[in-house]
């Protein structure tokens, strides 16, 4: 019984140490163990946000992650966008910058790109954005 109490005490101590490291973001040293613990904690947090269904920012404050359109929504959104701006669809997704809209990025015949924002209920164009100055 004494050995099992020691094992339990060691496990609790280790768990407390890991929680402390994750809460503090690891150490400033170049110890790869703390970096991997921090990365694992970041991944777990990102998974939790994704499970909640919201768009999340990429690490480092980058652009929000947007969910690609699929199925009937993809077909209807792309058809509506192409009706307004003929060309080739580059991507179609739920837009995180304009919540509640779909975004379809199109490369037009002249080589320029436009992002078309659509109402997901009516598939009507609500906004467009010229992608010429965008460095995506």
Tab-separated table of N, CA and C in Angstrom:
chain	number	residue	atom	x	y	z
A	1	UNK	N	0.828	-1.192	0.000
A	1	UNK	CA	0.000	0.000	0.000
A	1	UNK	C	0.868	1.250	0.000
A	2	UNK	N	2.000	1.179	0.668
A	2	UNK	CA	2.906	2.300	0.749
A	2	UNK	C	3.425	2.685	-0.635
A	3	UNK	N	3.716	1.712	-1.487
A	3	UNK	CA	4.218	1.967	-2.834
A	3	UNK	C	3.152	2.641	-3.688
A	4	UNK	N	1.908	2.242	-3.527
A	4	UNK	CA	0.848	2.858	-4.330
A	4	UNK	C	0.617	4.309	-3.903
A	5	UNK	N	0.793	4.625	-2.631
A	5	UNK	CA	0.664	6.015	-2.176
A	5	UNK	C	1.780	6.866	-2.760
A	6	UNK	N	2.993	6.301	-2.818
A	6	UNK	CA	4.114	7.040	-3.408
A	6	UNK	C	3.892	7.270	-4.895
A	7	UNK	N	3.392	6.264	-5.586
A	7	UNK	CA	3.121	6.388	-7.019
A	7	UNK	C	2.055	7.453	-7.261
A	8	UNK	N	1.019	7.460	-6.424
A	8	UNK	CA	-0.039	8.453	-6.547
A	8	UNK	C	0.507	9.857	-6.283
A	9	UNK	N	1.336	9.992	-5.257
A	9	UNK	CA	1.925	11.287	-4.927
A	9	UNK	C	2.816	11.777	-6.077
A	10	UNK	N	3.573	10.876	-6.689
A	10	UNK	CA	4.427	11.245	-7.813
A	10	UNK	C	3.583	11.684	-9.010
A	11	UNK	N	2.495	10.973	-9.268
A	11	UNK	CA	1.618	11.313	-10.389
A	11	UNK	C	0.968	12.671	-10.175
A	12	UNK	N	0.506	12.938	-8.959
A	12	UNK	CA	-0.119	14.227	-8.645
A	12	UNK	C	0.902	15.347	-8.782
A	13	UNK	N	2.111	15.126	-8.308
A	13	UNK	CA	3.166	16.140	-8.424
A	13	UNK	C	3.493	16.437	-9.878
A	14	UNK	N	3.600	15.392	-10.683
A	14	UNK	CA	3.898	15.563	-12.100
A	14	UNK	C	2.770	16.322	-12.797
A	15	UNK	N	1.535	15.957	-12.496
A	15	UNK	CA	0.387	16.638	-13.101
A	15	UNK	C	0.370	18.115	-12.715
A	16	UNK	N	0.645	18.401	-11.446
A	16	UNK	CA	0.664	19.798	-10.995
A	16	UNK	C	1.761	20.582	-11.707
A	17	UNK	N	2.915	19.962	-11.892
A	17	UNK	CA	4.018	20.611	-12.587
A	17	UNK	C	3.634	20.909	-14.040
A	18	UNK	N	3.030	19.944	-14.720
A	18	UNK	CA	2.626	20.146	-16.111
A	18	UNK	C	1.569	21.238	-16.229
A	19	UNK	N	0.611	21.256	-15.325
A	19	UNK	CA	-0.422	22.295	-15.341
A	19	UNK	C	0.239	23.664	-15.146
A	20	UNK	N	1.180	23.749	-14.226
A	20	UNK	CA	1.888	25.003	-13.990
A	20	UNK	C	2.659	25.462	-15.209
A	21	UNK	N	3.338	24.535	-15.886
A	21	UNK	CA	4.096	24.883	-17.086
A	21	UNK	C	3.178	25.358	-18.209
A	22	UNK	N	2.078	24.657	-18.398
A	22	UNK	CA	1.135	25.037	-19.450
A	22	UNK	C	0.516	26.396	-19.135
A	23	UNK	N	0.141	26.616	-17.877
A	23	UNK	CA	-0.480	27.883	-17.486
A	23	UNK	C	0.475	29.052	-17.662
A	24	UNK	N	1.743	28.837	-17.436
A	24	UNK	CA	2.738	29.905	-17.566
A	24	UNK	C	3.329	29.977	-18.959
A	25	UNK	N	2.960	29.058	-19.824
A	25	UNK	CA	3.500	29.059	-21.180
A	25	UNK	C	4.884	28.475	-21.267
A	26	UNK	N	5.276	27.663	-20.306
A	26	UNK	CA	6.606	27.058	-20.334
A	26	UNK	C	7.635	28.029	-19.800
A	27	UNK	N	8.889	27.733	-20.047
A	27	UNK	CA	9.975	28.591	-19.573
A	27	UNK	C	10.583	29.344	-20.739
A	28	UNK	N	11.462	30.281	-20.438
A	28	UNK	CA	12.150	31.045	-21.467
A	28	UNK	C	13.367	30.318	-21.995
A	29	UNK	N	13.707	29.191	-21.402
A	29	UNK	CA	14.888	28.453	-21.853
A	29	UNK	C	14.599	27.783	-23.177
A	30	UNK	N	15.630	27.240	-23.783
A	30	UNK	CA	15.448	26.570	-25.064
A	30	UNK	C	15.128	25.099	-24.881
A	31	UNK	N	14.636	24.724	-23.712
A	31	UNK	CA	14.269	23.341	-23.419
A	31	UNK	C	13.131	22.918	-24.332
A	32	UNK	N	13.365	21.926	-25.166
A	32	UNK	CA	12.351	21.522	-26.129
A	32	UNK	C	11.168	20.862	-25.450
A	33	UNK	N	11.332	20.326	-24.270
A	33	UNK	CA	10.217	19.711	-23.560
A	33	UNK	C	9.140	20.719	-23.226
A	34	UNK	N	9.534	21.885	-22.735
A	34	UNK	CA	8.525	22.883	-22.391
A	34	UNK	C	7.893	23.454	-23.653
A	35	UNK	N	8.648	23.538	-24.747
A	35	UNK	CA	8.084	24.035	-25.993
A	35	UNK	C	7.029	23.086	-26.511
A	36	UNK	N	7.302	21.783	-26.426
A	36	UNK	CA	6.315	20.836	-26.923
A	36	UNK	C	5.086	20.817	-26.020
A	37	UNK	N	5.272	21.008	-24.706
A	37	UNK	CA	4.114	21.074	-23.814
A	37	UNK	C	3.266	22.284	-24.150
A	38	UNK	N	3.902	23.417	-24.409
A	38	UNK	CA	3.186	24.630	-24.760
A	38	UNK	C	2.461	24.453	-26.091
A	39	UNK	N	3.130	23.831	-27.066
A	39	UNK	CA	2.512	23.595	-28.367
A	39	UNK	C	1.319	22.666	-28.227
A	40	UNK	N	1.437	21.651	-27.381
A	40	UNK	CA	0.321	20.737	-27.162
A	40	UNK	C	-0.846	21.474	-26.529
A	41	UNK	N	-0.558	22.375	-25.595
A	41	UNK	CA	-1.622	23.146	-24.959
A	41	UNK	C	-2.284	24.070	-25.978
A	42	UNK	N	-1.491	24.701	-26.869
A	42	UNK	CA	-2.047	25.563	-27.903
A	42	UNK	C	-2.951	24.758	-28.827
A	43	UNK	N	-2.506	23.554	-29.209
A	43	UNK	CA	-3.300	22.709	-30.084
A	43	UNK	C	-4.598	22.320	-29.413
A	44	UNK	N	-4.537	21.949	-28.145
A	44	UNK	CA	-5.744	21.560	-27.422
A	44	UNK	C	-6.716	22.726	-27.352
A	45	UNK	N	-6.208	23.927	-27.131
A	45	UNK	CA	-7.072	25.105	-27.089
A	45	UNK	C	-7.703	25.377	-28.438
A	46	UNK	N	-6.936	25.206	-29.506
A	46	UNK	CA	-7.460	25.407	-30.846
A	46	UNK	C	-8.522	24.391	-31.189
A	47	UNK	N	-8.314	23.127	-30.769
A	47	UNK	CA	-9.306	22.094	-31.009
A	47	UNK	C	-10.605	22.425	-30.287
A	48	UNK	N	-10.501	22.946	-29.073
A	48	UNK	CA	-11.696	23.298	-28.313
A	48	UNK	C	-12.454	24.420	-29.012
A	49	UNK	N	-11.734	25.413	-29.539
A	49	UNK	CA	-12.398	26.500	-30.253
A	49	UNK	C	-13.052	25.976	-31.523
A	50	UNK	N	-12.368	25.104	-32.244
A	50	UNK	CA	-12.926	24.565	-33.469
A	50	UNK	C	-14.170	23.746	-33.169
A	51	UNK	N	-14.170	23.018	-32.056
A	51	UNK	CA	-15.323	22.216	-31.681
A	51	UNK	C	-16.532	23.093	-31.369
A	52	UNK	N	-16.285	24.331	-30.928
A	52	UNK	CA	-17.378	25.242	-30.643
A	52	UNK	C	-17.966	25.824	-31.914
A	53	UNK	N	-17.340	25.575	-33.059
A	53	UNK	CA	-17.895	25.980	-34.331
A	53	UNK	C	-17.499	27.364	-34.790
A	54	UNK	N	-16.726	28.101	-34.022
A	54	UNK	CA	-16.342	29.451	-34.413
A	54	UNK	C	-15.048	29.449	-35.187
A	55	UNK	N	-14.837	30.499	-35.937
A	55	UNK	CA	-13.554	30.650	-36.621
A	55	UNK	C	-12.520	31.062	-35.588
A	56	UNK	N	-11.314	30.634	-35.786
A	56	UNK	CA	-10.266	30.953	-34.827
A	56	UNK	C	-9.109	31.606	-35.546
A	57	UNK	N	-8.365	32.413	-34.837
A	57	UNK	CA	-7.192	33.045	-35.424
A	57	UNK	C	-6.047	32.053	-35.415
A	58	UNK	N	-5.240	32.096	-36.460
A	58	UNK	CA	-4.059	31.242	-36.494
A	58	UNK	C	-3.062	31.759	-35.484
A	59	UNK	N	-2.134	30.902	-35.053
A	59	UNK	CA	-1.098	31.329	-34.127
A	59	UNK	C	-0.341	32.504	-34.726
A	60	UNK	N	0.051	33.440	-33.894
A	60	UNK	CA	0.808	34.585	-34.358
A	60	UNK	C	-0.076	35.724	-34.835
A	61	UNK	N	-1.385	35.660	-34.579
A	61	UNK	CA	-2.273	36.753	-34.929
A	61	UNK	C	-2.542	36.859	-36.417
A	62	UNK	N	-2.460	35.758	-37.148
A	62	UNK	CA	-2.701	35.770	-38.586
A	62	UNK	C	-4.178	35.874	-38.908
A	63	UNK	N	-4.496	35.579	-40.161
A	63	UNK	CA	-5.877	35.630	-40.611
A	63	UNK	C	-6.703	34.550	-39.925
A	64	UNK	N	-7.994	34.808	-39.765
A	64	UNK	CA	-8.860	33.787	-39.174
A	64	UNK	C	-8.941	32.559	-40.078
A	65	UNK	N	-9.149	31.421	-39.481
A	65	UNK	CA	-9.320	30.183	-40.225
A	65	UNK	C	-10.777	30.120	-40.672
A	66	UNK	N	-10.998	29.864	-41.954
A	66	UNK	CA	-12.346	29.847	-42.491
A	66	UNK	C	-12.698	28.444	-42.967
A	67	UNK	N	-13.944	28.049	-42.748
A	67	UNK	CA	-14.422	26.719	-43.092
A	67	UNK	C	-14.807	26.665	-44.565
A	68	UNK	N	-14.213	25.752	-45.338
A	68	UNK	CA	-14.574	25.627	-46.752
A	68	UNK	C	-16.033	25.213	-46.919
A	69	UNK	N	-16.675	25.711	-47.955
A	69	UNK	CA	-18.042	25.314	-48.256
A	69	UNK	C	-18.025	23.933	-48.898
A	70	UNK	N	-19.093	23.190	-48.681
A	70	UNK	CA	-19.228	21.859	-49.268
A	70	UNK	C	-20.666	21.661	-49.734
A	71	UNK	N	-20.859	20.650	-50.537
A	71	UNK	CA	-22.195	20.232	-50.941
A	71	UNK	C	-22.994	21.290	-51.680
A	72	UNK	N	-24.293	21.325	-51.365
A	72	UNK	CA	-25.223	22.226	-52.040
A	72	UNK	C	-24.869	23.701	-51.802
A	73	UNK	N	-24.426	24.030	-50.587
A	73	UNK	CA	-24.051	25.412	-50.279
A	73	UNK	C	-22.909	25.855	-51.185
A	74	UNK	N	-21.937	24.992	-51.382
A	74	UNK	CA	-20.788	25.296	-52.249
A	74	UNK	C	-21.253	25.521	-53.683
A	75	UNK	N	-22.085	24.612	-54.187
A	75	UNK	CA	-22.563	24.718	-55.564
A	75	UNK	C	-23.347	26.009	-55.790
A	76	UNK	N	-24.275	26.318	-54.884
A	76	UNK	CA	-25.116	27.502	-55.037
A	76	UNK	C	-24.303	28.787	-54.898
A	77	UNK	N	-23.404	28.831	-53.919
A	77	UNK	CA	-22.595	30.037	-53.702
A	77	UNK	C	-21.690	30.297	-54.900
A	78	UNK	N	-21.046	29.266	-55.395
A	78	UNK	CA	-20.142	29.439	-56.527
A	78	UNK	C	-20.909	29.838	-57.786
A	79	UNK	N	-22.088	29.234	-58.008
A	79	UNK	CA	-22.896	29.582	-59.179
A	79	UNK	C	-23.343	31.039	-59.112
A	80	UNK	N	-23.767	31.487	-57.943
A	80	UNK	CA	-24.214	32.875	-57.781
A	80	UNK	C	-23.063	33.851	-57.994
A	81	UNK	N	-21.889	33.537	-57.459
A	81	UNK	CA	-20.732	34.418	-57.612
A	81	UNK	C	-20.274	34.466	-59.064
A	82	UNK	N	-20.253	33.309	-59.720
A	82	UNK	CA	-19.832	33.259	-61.120
A	82	UNK	C	-20.822	33.960	-62.044
A	83	UNK	N	-22.106	34.004	-61.663
A	83	UNK	CA	-23.102	34.722	-62.454
A	83	UNK	C	-22.794	36.215	-62.474
A	84	UNK	N	-22.259	36.728	-61.374
A	84	UNK	CA	-21.900	38.148	-61.280
A	84	UNK	C	-20.509	38.436	-61.855
A	85	UNK	N	-19.580	37.516	-61.638
A	85	UNK	CA	-18.182	37.696	-62.047
A	85	UNK	C	-17.687	36.417	-62.715
A	86	UNK	N	-17.872	36.288	-64.035
A	86	UNK	CA	-17.418	35.076	-64.726
A	86	UNK	C	-15.909	34.876	-64.561
A	87	UNK	N	-15.516	33.637	-64.417
A	87	UNK	CA	-14.107	33.296	-64.265
A	87	UNK	C	-13.969	31.918	-63.660
A	88	UNK	N	-12.915	31.739	-62.863
A	88	UNK	CA	-12.622	30.458	-62.231
A	88	UNK	C	-12.639	30.626	-60.722
A	89	UNK	N	-13.347	29.730	-60.031
A	89	UNK	CA	-13.403	29.780	-58.572
A	89	UNK	C	-12.065	29.310	-58.005
A	90	UNK	N	-11.492	30.123	-57.132
A	90	UNK	CA	-10.251	29.766	-56.442
A	90	UNK	C	-10.584	29.047	-55.148
A	91	UNK	N	-11.530	29.614	-54.384
A	91	UNK	CA	-11.980	28.975	-53.142
A	91	UNK	C	-13.327	29.538	-52.743
A	92	UNK	N	-14.047	28.758	-51.948
A	92	UNK	CA	-15.327	29.210	-51.395
A	92	UNK	C	-15.382	28.732	-49.953
A	93	UNK	N	-15.838	29.638	-49.070
A	93	UNK	CA	-15.783	29.343	-47.639
A	93	UNK	C	-16.776	30.189	-46.859
A	94	UNK	N	-16.988	29.787	-45.592
A	94	UNK	CA	-17.725	30.626	-44.667
A	94	UNK	C	-16.759	31.729	-44.263
A	95	UNK	N	-17.183	32.972	-44.363
A	95	UNK	CA	-16.253	34.075	-44.136
A	95	UNK	C	-16.178	34.440	-42.663
A	96	UNK	N	-14.964	34.493	-42.125
A	96	UNK	CA	-14.755	34.838	-40.715
A	96	UNK	C	-14.671	36.344	-40.518
A	97	UNK	N	-14.214	37.074	-41.532
A	97	UNK	CA	-14.105	38.525	-41.422
A	97	UNK	C	-15.473	39.193	-41.459
A	98	UNK	N	-16.411	38.584	-42.154
A	98	UNK	CA	-17.784	39.074	-42.262
A	98	UNK	C	-18.711	37.937	-41.834
A	99	UNK	N	-18.838	37.693	-40.522
A	99	UNK	CA	-19.636	36.563	-40.042
A	99	UNK	C	-21.054	36.573	-40.621
A	100	UNK	N	-21.531	35.384	-40.941
A	100	UNK	CA	-22.868	35.255	-41.501
A	100	UNK	C	-22.897	35.413	-43.011
A	101	UNK	N	-21.728	35.374	-43.652
A	101	UNK	CA	-21.678	35.434	-45.109
A	101	UNK	C	-20.803	34.315	-45.648
A	102	UNK	N	-21.036	33.993	-46.911
A	102	UNK	CA	-20.164	33.086	-47.630
A	102	UNK	C	-19.241	33.946	-48.487
A	103	UNK	N	-18.022	33.497	-48.689
A	103	UNK	CA	-17.067	34.211	-49.536
A	103	UNK	C	-16.592	33.279	-50.641
A	104	UNK	N	-16.661	33.769	-51.873
A	104	UNK	CA	-16.186	33.010	-53.025
A	104	UNK	C	-15.141	33.874	-53.718
A	105	UNK	N	-13.928	33.346	-53.825
A	105	UNK	CA	-12.857	34.072	-54.496
A	105	UNK	C	-12.771	33.586	-55.938
A	106	UNK	N	-12.796	34.547	-56.868
A	106	UNK	CA	-12.835	34.238	-58.294
A	106	UNK	C	-11.665	34.910	-59.012
A	107	UNK	N	-11.048	34.145	-59.912
A	107	UNK	CA	-10.033	34.717	-60.810
A	107	UNK	C	-10.748	34.999	-62.126
A	108	UNK	N	-10.813	36.272	-62.485
A	108	UNK	CA	-11.521	36.683	-63.693
A	108	UNK	C	-10.652	36.443	-64.924
A	109	UNK	N	-11.261	36.550	-66.099
A	109	UNK	CA	-10.569	36.290	-67.361
A	109	UNK	C	-9.360	37.196	-67.554
A	110	UNK	N	-9.410	38.418	-67.018
A	110	UNK	CA	-8.287	39.339	-67.176
A	110	UNK	C	-7.158	39.081	-66.178
A	111	UNK	N	-7.325	38.050	-65.347
A	111	UNK	CA	-6.296	37.677	-64.379
A	111	UNK	C	-6.471	38.311	-63.013
A	112	UNK	N	-7.349	39.291	-62.899
A	112	UNK	CA	-7.589	39.921	-61.597
A	112	UNK	C	-8.463	39.000	-60.747
A	113	UNK	N	-8.430	39.239	-59.457
A	113	UNK	CA	-9.207	38.413	-58.537
A	113	UNK	C	-10.181	39.286	-57.758
A	114	UNK	N	-11.342	38.706	-57.471
A	114	UNK	CA	-12.362	39.396	-56.698
A	114	UNK	C	-12.932	38.409	-55.683
A	115	UNK	N	-13.200	38.903	-54.494
A	115	UNK	CA	-13.867	38.076	-53.488
A	115	UNK	C	-15.309	38.549	-53.415
A	116	UNK	N	-16.224	37.611	-53.591
A	116	UNK	CA	-17.649	37.911	-53.624
A	116	UNK	C	-18.271	37.382	-52.330
A	117	UNK	N	-18.947	38.265	-51.604
A	117	UNK	CA	-19.590	37.891	-50.341
A	117	UNK	C	-21.077	37.716	-50.597
A	118	UNK	N	-21.618	36.596	-50.113
A	118	UNK	CA	-23.010	36.250	-50.375
A	118	UNK	C	-23.782	36.018	-49.084
A	119	UNK	N	-25.066	36.336	-49.130
A	119	UNK	CA	-25.981	36.000	-48.036
A	119	UNK	C	-26.234	34.491	-48.137
A	120	UNK	N	-25.978	33.724	-47.074
A	120	UNK	CA	-26.124	32.262	-47.163
A	120	UNK	C	-27.571	31.783	-47.291
A	121	UNK	N	-28.533	32.655	-47.032
A	121	UNK	CA	-29.948	32.246	-47.157
A	121	UNK	C	-30.469	32.474	-48.571
A	122	UNK	N	-30.053	33.591	-49.180
A	122	UNK	CA	-30.584	33.947	-50.494
A	122	UNK	C	-29.580	33.782	-51.626
A	123	UNK	N	-28.298	33.648	-51.276
A	123	UNK	CA	-27.199	33.556	-52.243
A	123	UNK	C	-27.120	34.803	-53.121
A	124	UNK	N	-27.540	35.925	-52.581
A	124	UNK	CA	-27.413	37.205	-53.269
A	124	UNK	C	-26.105	37.868	-52.837
A	125	UNK	N	-25.477	38.566	-53.778
A	125	UNK	CA	-24.225	39.263	-53.503
A	125	UNK	C	-24.515	40.440	-52.564
A	126	UNK	N	-23.785	40.488	-51.446
A	126	UNK	CA	-23.969	41.582	-50.497
A	126	UNK	C	-22.770	42.530	-50.474
A	127	UNK	N	-21.636	42.074	-51.019
A	127	UNK	CA	-20.420	42.879	-50.972
A	127	UNK	C	-19.385	42.215	-51.873
A	128	UNK	N	-18.453	43.012	-52.390
A	128	UNK	CA	-17.330	42.460	-53.142
A	128	UNK	C	-16.048	43.140	-52.672
A	129	UNK	N	-14.931	42.478	-52.914
A	129	UNK	CA	-13.631	43.020	-52.539
A	129	UNK	C	-12.640	42.697	-53.637
A	130	UNK	N	-12.015	43.740	-54.189
A	130	UNK	CA	-10.986	43.563	-55.209
A	130	UNK	C	-9.746	43.010	-54.518
A	131	UNK	N	-9.239	41.906	-54.990
A	131	UNK	CA	-8.106	41.241	-54.353
A	131	UNK	C	-6.761	41.726	-54.872
A	132	UNK	N	-6.723	42.774	-55.697
A	132	UNK	CA	-5.467	43.249	-56.272
A	132	UNK	C	-4.459	43.673	-55.219
A	133	UNK	N	-4.909	44.333	-54.156
A	133	UNK	CA	-3.996	44.803	-53.131
A	133	UNK	C	-3.811	43.848	-51.985
A	134	UNK	N	-4.474	42.685	-52.030
A	134	UNK	CA	-4.422	41.720	-50.937
A	134	UNK	C	-3.296	40.723	-51.170
A	135	UNK	N	-2.469	40.514	-50.155
A	135	UNK	CA	-1.312	39.616	-50.282
A	135	UNK	C	-1.561	38.240	-49.714
A	136	UNK	N	-2.740	37.665	-49.860
A	136	UNK	CA	-3.044	36.329	-49.335
A	136	UNK	C	-2.216	35.281	-49.996
